[in-house]
Short mmCIF file of C-alpha atoms in Angstrom, two decimals:
data_model
loop_
_atom_site.label_atom_id
_atom_site.label_comp_id
_atom_site.label_asym_id
_atom_site.label_seq_id
_atom_site.Cartn_x
_atom_site.Cartn_y
_atom_site.Cartn_z
CA UNK R 201 22.61 11.09 -0.85
CA UNK R 202 21.42 12.92 -3.95
CA UNK R 203 17.81 13.99 -3.56
CA UNK R 204 17.04 12.59 -7.02
CA UNK R 205 18.09 9.09 -5.97
CA UNK R 206 16.41 9.34 -2.57
CA UNK R 207 13.14 10.39 -4.21
CA UNK R 208 13.33 7.58 -6.77
CA UNK R 209 13.91 4.93 -4.10
CA UNK R 210 11.09 6.31 -1.95
CA UNK R 211 8.67 6.02 -4.87
CA UNK R 212 9.90 2.58 -5.91
CA UNK R 213 8.92 1.43 -2.43
CA UNK R 214 5.49 3.02 -2.76
CA UNK R 215 4.73 1.91 -6.32
CA UNK R 216 5.72 -1.73 -5.83
CA UNK R 217 3.73 -1.91 -2.61
CA UNK R 218 0.78 -0.26 -4.35
CA UNK R 219 0.86 -2.82 -7.16
CA UNK R 220 0.94 -5.72 -4.71
CA UNK R 221 -1.76 -4.36 -2.42
CA UNK R 222 -4.08 -3.48 -5.30
CA UNK R 223 -3.68 -6.98 -6.72
CA UNK R 224 -4.51 -8.48 -3.33
CA UNK R 225 -7.59 -6.26 -3.00
CA UNK R 226 -8.84 -7.11 -6.49
CA UNK R 227 -8.27 -10.84 -6.04
CA UNK R 228 -10.26 -10.96 -2.80
CA UNK R 229 -13.11 -8.70 -3.88
CA UNK R 230 -13.60 -10.17 -7.36
CA UNK R 231 -13.70 -13.65 -5.87
CA UNK R 232 -16.57 -12.50 -3.64
CA UNK R 233 -18.35 -10.88 -6.60
CA UNK R 234 -18.09 -14.15 -8.51
CA UNK R 235 -19.05 -16.56 -5.74
CA UNK R 236 -21.69 -14.70 -3.68
CA UNK R 237 -25.02 -14.44 -5.54
CA UNK R 238 -26.59 -12.35 -2.77
CA UNK R 239 -24.11 -9.49 -2.92
CA UNK R 240 -25.06 -6.10 -4.34
CA UNK R 241 -22.46 -5.97 -7.09
CA UNK R 242 -22.98 -2.37 -8.08
CA UNK R 243 -22.76 -1.10 -4.50
CA UNK R 244 -19.67 -3.22 -3.81
CA UNK R 245 -17.88 -1.97 -6.94
CA UNK R 246 -18.87 1.61 -6.16
CA UNK R 247 -17.57 1.37 -2.57
CA UNK R 248 -14.31 -0.26 -3.68
CA UNK R 249 -13.57 2.35 -6.35
CA UNK R 250 -14.44 5.16 -3.94
CA UNK R 251 -12.11 3.74 -1.30
CA UNK R 252 -9.31 3.53 -3.87
CA UNK R 253 -9.83 7.17 -4.80
CA UNK R 254 -11.12 6.51 -8.33
CA UNK R 255 -13.95 8.56 -9.81
CA UNK R 256 -16.07 6.85 -12.44
CA UNK R 257 -19.05 8.04 -14.47
CA UNK R 258 -20.02 4.78 -16.15
CA UNK R 259 -21.41 1.45 -15.05
CA UNK R 260 -20.13 0.05 -11.77
CA UNK R 261 -19.34 -3.57 -12.54
CA UNK R 262 -16.49 -6.06 -12.48
CA UNK R 263 -15.20 -4.98 -15.89
CA UNK R 264 -14.95 -1.35 -14.78
CA UNK R 265 -13.12 -2.32 -11.58
CA UNK R 266 -10.62 -4.45 -13.51
CA UNK R 267 -10.00 -1.73 -16.06
CA UNK R 268 -9.59 1.15 -13.63
CA UNK R 269 -7.61 -0.68 -10.96
CA UNK R 270 -5.59 -3.10 -13.04
CA UNK R 271 -5.22 -2.59 -16.80
CA UNK R 272 -5.75 1.12 -17.49
CA UNK R 273 -2.43 2.98 -17.82
CA UNK R 274 -4.20 6.33 -17.69
CA UNK R 275 -5.60 5.49 -14.24
CA UNK R 276 -3.06 6.48 -11.61
CA UNK R 277 -4.57 3.91 -9.22
CA UNK R 278 -4.03 0.95 -11.56
CA UNK R 279 -1.48 -1.83 -11.15
CA UNK R 280 0.08 -1.34 -14.59
CA UNK R 281 0.45 2.39 -13.94
CA UNK R 282 2.25 1.62 -10.67
CA UNK R 283 4.60 -0.82 -12.44
CA UNK R 284 5.31 1.75 -15.16
CA UNK R 285 6.14 4.39 -12.55
CA UNK R 286 8.29 1.98 -10.49
CA UNK R 287 10.30 1.12 -13.59
CA UNK R 288 10.84 4.78 -14.44
CA UNK R 289 11.96 5.50 -10.87
CA UNK R 290 14.34 2.52 -11.01
CA UNK R 291 15.74 3.76 -14.32
CA UNK R 292 16.49 7.15 -12.76
CA UNK R 293 18.35 5.50 -9.87
CA UNK R 294 20.25 2.76 -11.70
CA UNK R 295 23.49 3.66 -9.93
CA UNK R 296 22.10 2.40 -6.60
CA UNK R 297 19.48 -0.16 -7.69
CA UNK R 298 21.06 -3.62 -7.85
CA UNK R 299 21.18 -5.50 -11.14
CA UNK R 300 18.90 -8.24 -9.79
CA UNK R 301 16.32 -5.74 -8.58
CA UNK R 302 16.40 -3.79 -11.85
CA UNK R 303 15.95 -6.97 -13.89
CA UNK R 304 12.94 -8.02 -11.78
CA UNK R 305 11.28 -4.61 -12.17
CA UNK R 306 12.10 -4.39 -15.88
CA UNK R 307 10.85 -7.92 -16.61
CA UNK R 308 7.56 -7.18 -14.86
CA UNK R 309 7.26 -3.92 -16.81
CA UNK R 310 7.87 -5.72 -20.12
CA UNK R 311 5.16 -8.25 -19.31
CA UNK R 312 2.65 -5.48 -18.57
CA UNK R 313 3.49 -3.48 -21.71
CA UNK R 314 3.27 -6.57 -23.92
CA UNK R 315 -0.35 -7.09 -22.91
CA UNK R 316 0.40 -10.45 -21.28
CA UNK R 317 -1.64 -9.63 -18.17
CA UNK R 318 -4.79 -8.88 -20.18
CA UNK R 319 -4.56 -12.31 -21.82
CA UNK R 320 -4.34 -14.15 -18.51
CA UNK R 321 -7.15 -15.16 -16.19
CA UNK R 322 -7.58 -12.33 -13.66
CA UNK R 323 -6.70 -14.59 -10.72
CA UNK R 324 -3.47 -15.67 -12.46
CA UNK R 325 -2.58 -12.08 -13.31
CA UNK R 326 -3.12 -11.01 -9.70
CA UNK R 327 -0.93 -13.87 -8.47
CA UNK R 328 1.82 -12.95 -10.93
CA UNK R 329 1.90 -9.33 -9.74
CA UNK R 330 1.90 -10.37 -6.06
CA UNK R 331 4.76 -12.77 -6.62
CA UNK R 332 6.79 -10.25 -8.63
CA UNK R 333 6.21 -7.51 -6.05
CA UNK R 334 7.31 -9.84 -3.26
CA UNK R 335 10.39 -10.80 -5.29
CA UNK R 336 11.32 -7.16 -5.90
CA UNK R 337 10.89 -6.32 -2.21
CA UNK R 338 13.00 -9.32 -1.20
CA UNK R 339 15.71 -8.39 -3.73
CA UNK R 340 15.74 -4.83 -2.39
CA UNK R 341 16.20 -6.11 1.15
CA UNK R 342 18.74 -8.73 0.14
CA UNK R 343 20.88 -6.97 -2.49
CA UNK R 344 20.90 -3.29 -1.50
CA UNK R 345 23.10 -1.88 1.23
CA UNK R 346 20.91 -0.98 4.18
CA UNK R 347 22.04 2.61 4.04
CA UNK R 348 20.15 5.88 3.65
CA UNK R 349 18.78 4.88 0.25
CA UNK R 350 17.30 1.66 1.57
CA UNK R 351 15.71 3.61 4.43
CA UNK R 352 13.90 5.81 1.91
CA UNK R 353 12.67 2.73 0.04
CA UNK R 354 11.34 1.11 3.23
CA UNK R 355 9.82 4.42 4.31
CA UNK R 356 7.88 4.64 1.05
CA UNK R 357 6.79 1.01 1.34
CA UNK R 358 5.59 1.54 4.92
CA UNK R 359 3.58 4.69 4.18
CA UNK R 360 1.94 3.02 1.19
CA UNK R 361 1.06 -0.05 3.23
CA UNK R 362 -0.61 2.07 5.93
CA UNK R 363 -2.58 3.92 3.29
CA UNK R 364 -3.75 0.77 1.49
CA UNK R 365 -4.78 -0.95 4.71
CA UNK R 366 -6.73 2.19 5.67
CA UNK R 367 -8.44 2.18 2.27
CA UNK R 368 -9.39 -1.47 2.68
CA UNK R 369 -10.85 -0.84 6.12
CA UNK R 370 -12.72 2.16 4.75
CA UNK R 371 -14.26 0.11 1.93
CA UNK R 372 -15.28 -2.55 4.46
CA UNK R 373 -16.79 0.02 6.79
CA UNK R 374 -18.75 1.42 3.84
CA UNK R 375 -20.23 -1.96 2.99
CA UNK R 376 -18.02 -3.35 0.22
CA UNK R 377 -17.89 -7.16 0.27
CA UNK R 378 -21.32 -7.94 1.69
CA UNK R 379 -21.85 -10.19 4.69
CA UNK R 380 -18.36 -11.66 4.45
CA UNK R 381 -16.69 -8.26 4.15
CA UNK R 382 -14.29 -8.64 7.08
CA UNK R 383 -13.12 -12.05 5.92
CA UNK R 384 -12.59 -10.55 2.47
CA UNK R 385 -10.58 -7.72 4.00
CA UNK R 386 -8.38 -10.13 5.96
CA UNK R 387 -7.68 -12.11 2.79
CA UNK R 388 -6.96 -8.93 0.83
CA UNK R 389 -4.31 -7.99 3.41
CA UNK R 390 -2.82 -11.49 3.39
CA UNK R 391 -3.84 -11.59 7.04
CA UNK R 392 -6.34 -14.42 7.30
CA UNK R 393 -3.84 -17.11 8.33
CA UNK R 394 -2.07 -14.89 10.89
CA UNK R 395 -5.42 -13.67 12.23
CA UNK R 396 -6.73 -17.21 12.67
CA UNK R 397 -3.57 -18.27 14.52
CA UNK R 398 -3.79 -15.23 16.78
CA UNK R 399 -7.51 -15.22 17.60
CA UNK R 400 -8.18 -18.97 17.30
CA UNK R 401 -11.94 -19.51 16.98
CA UNK R 402 -12.89 -15.83 17.34
CA UNK R 403 -13.82 -14.45 13.92
CA UNK R 404 -15.79 -11.30 14.64
CA UNK R 405 -15.63 -7.96 12.78
CA UNK R 406 -14.34 -6.37 15.99
CA UNK R 407 -11.46 -8.83 16.25
CA UNK R 408 -10.58 -8.41 12.57
CA UNK R 409 -10.55 -4.61 12.89
CA UNK R 410 -8.41 -4.81 16.02
CA UNK R 411 -5.91 -7.09 14.28
CA UNK R 412 -5.56 -4.93 11.15
CA UNK R 413 -5.39 -1.70 13.11
CA UNK R 414 -3.44 -2.45 16.26
CA UNK R 415 -1.48 -5.71 16.03
CA UNK R 416 2.20 -4.87 16.57
CA UNK R 417 3.57 -8.07 15.04
CA UNK R 418 1.63 -8.39 11.78
CA UNK R 419 3.53 -6.51 9.02
CA UNK R 420 0.43 -5.17 7.25
CA UNK R 421 -1.30 -3.70 10.28
CA UNK R 422 -1.60 0.07 10.53
CA UNK R 423 0.41 0.25 13.76
CA UNK R 424 3.22 -1.89 12.35
CA UNK R 425 3.47 0.30 9.24
CA UNK R 426 3.51 3.53 11.24
CA UNK R 427 6.13 2.09 13.59
CA UNK R 428 8.36 1.09 10.68
CA UNK R 429 7.95 4.49 9.03
CA UNK R 430 8.85 6.22 12.30
CA UNK R 431 11.96 4.03 12.63
CA UNK R 432 13.11 4.97 9.12
CA UNK R 433 12.59 8.67 9.83
CA UNK R 434 14.59 8.35 13.05
CA UNK R 435 17.52 6.83 11.14
CA UNK R 436 17.29 9.57 8.50
CA UNK R 437 17.45 12.21 11.25
CA UNK R 438 19.75 10.90 14.03
CA UNK R 439 19.27 14.09 16.08
CA UNK R 440 15.70 12.95 16.76
CA UNK R 441 16.93 10.46 19.37
CA UNK R 442 18.25 13.30 21.54
CA UNK R 443 16.21 16.35 20.57
CA UNK R 444 12.83 14.89 19.69
CA UNK R 445 11.04 15.23 16.38
CA UNK R 446 13.18 17.33 14.08
CA UNK R 447 10.95 17.18 11.04
CA UNK R 448 7.29 17.45 10.19
CA UNK R 449 7.13 13.92 8.73
CA UNK R 450 8.34 12.32 11.98
CA UNK R 451 5.92 14.43 13.99
CA UNK R 452 2.96 13.53 11.73
CA UNK R 453 3.72 9.80 11.81
CA UNK R 454 4.49 9.85 15.53
CA UNK R 455 1.22 11.59 16.41
CA UNK R 456 -0.78 9.09 14.34
CA UNK R 457 1.02 6.18 16.02
CA UNK R 458 0.48 7.66 19.50
CA UNK R 459 -3.19 8.25 18.79
CA UNK R 460 -3.71 4.57 18.02
CA UNK R 461 -1.73 3.58 21.11
CA UNK R 462 -3.69 5.62 23.64
CA UNK R 463 -7.23 5.35 22.31
CA UNK R 464 -9.55 2.44 22.99
CA UNK R 465 -10.75 0.13 20.25
CA UNK R 466 -14.34 1.21 20.97
CA UNK R 467 -13.34 4.79 20.32
CA UNK R 468 -11.71 3.90 17.00
CA UNK R 469 -14.63 1.75 15.86
CA UNK R 470 -17.25 4.35 16.77
CA UNK R 471 -16.28 6.28 13.62
CA UNK R 472 -14.17 3.86 11.61
CA UNK R 473 -14.70 5.57 8.21
CA UNK R 474 -13.67 8.92 9.68
CA UNK R 475 -10.61 7.38 11.34
CA UNK R 476 -9.51 5.73 8.08
CA UNK R 477 -9.92 8.98 6.17
CA UNK R 478 -7.74 10.68 8.78
CA UNK R 479 -5.10 7.99 8.33
CA UNK R 480 -5.13 8.58 4.59
CA UNK R 481 -4.55 12.29 5.25
CA UNK R 482 -1.66 11.34 7.54
CA UNK R 483 -0.06 9.44 4.64
CA UNK R 484 -0.54 12.41 2.30
CA UNK R 485 0.85 14.90 4.82
CA UNK R 486 3.80 12.68 5.73
CA UNK R 487 4.62 12.22 2.04
CA UNK R 488 4.46 15.97 1.45
CA UNK R 489 6.70 16.58 4.47
CA UNK R 490 9.27 14.00 3.30
CA UNK R 491 9.19 15.49 -0.18
CA UNK R 492 9.69 19.04 1.12
CA UNK R 493 12.53 18.15 3.47
CA UNK R 494 14.53 15.58 1.55
CA UNK R 495 13.75 15.97 -2.14
CA UNK R 496 14.47 19.71 -2.45
CA UNK R 497 10.92 20.74 -3.20
CA UNK R 498 10.28 18.06 -5.82
CA UNK R 499 6.56 17.35 -6.08
CA UNK R 500 5.15 13.88 -5.53
CA UNK R 501 2.57 11.95 -7.59
CA UNK R 502 -0.99 13.16 -7.57
CA UNK R 503 -2.57 9.97 -6.23
CA UNK R 504 -1.87 10.05 -2.50
CA UNK R 505 -0.45 13.55 -2.36
CA UNK R 506 0.78 15.98 -4.98
CA UNK R 507 1.56 15.75 -8.70
CA UNK R 508 4.68 14.56 -10.42
#
């Protein structure tokens, strides 16, 4: 497949996942900021922006978080920036993107450029982006051939999901969200219902961390995302099944997955912020390796590895 198309599909997967995850994070955290009078709002906003990789020199409040992570096109971590970039990537790969998928991305883009999101209640705007992202992902899975191009899209989605879950866990470990931080994190990952069904009456920070890090069946856990990324890389390099890791990306993802498999939960939790920062570096390094091997030296976006 042409490297241009492969690169575009990879970044569509990442950008759409980024928009959805950021909307989930904002919805959960801003609800806590609104409802919990005991929370340190400035510290929570500071920790959340730091975890999302956003530097800010002004006041740390709800307005700043909404602007930098949702509305501001100049902020590479914002939802509207991710939608803009996804639409541009889809435009560059129109020959393989299905008509239904293109229309869903383009409609979402038109709504963001028209200013419709800024006129909506934040909770409604977050819900709209989540629903559109889920629709685009479902259309990709249901209307694209599951060939090499689709593997690149799922690979990008999986790497982004690992990174965003790691960022959420990092913000929680650093104190964002107050006393209910782990419940907020579960809701931000869309994991609260699945977690409750799995752990029944046990709702401890340890159990929540274990679920989001190590659960092999929940699609937004770190282990699930790494496993899916590794499966995509194996399909993209069939020789790997016989000869072992043939590329740096597969080796980087495989080592991260193996590390989570063989280490105890106590070991991981003893330095959770450090472990989450290492996972973020894994995502950056894996992205750089994929870019170098498959996209003929094209350089990836600055946020989460490289500049485009």
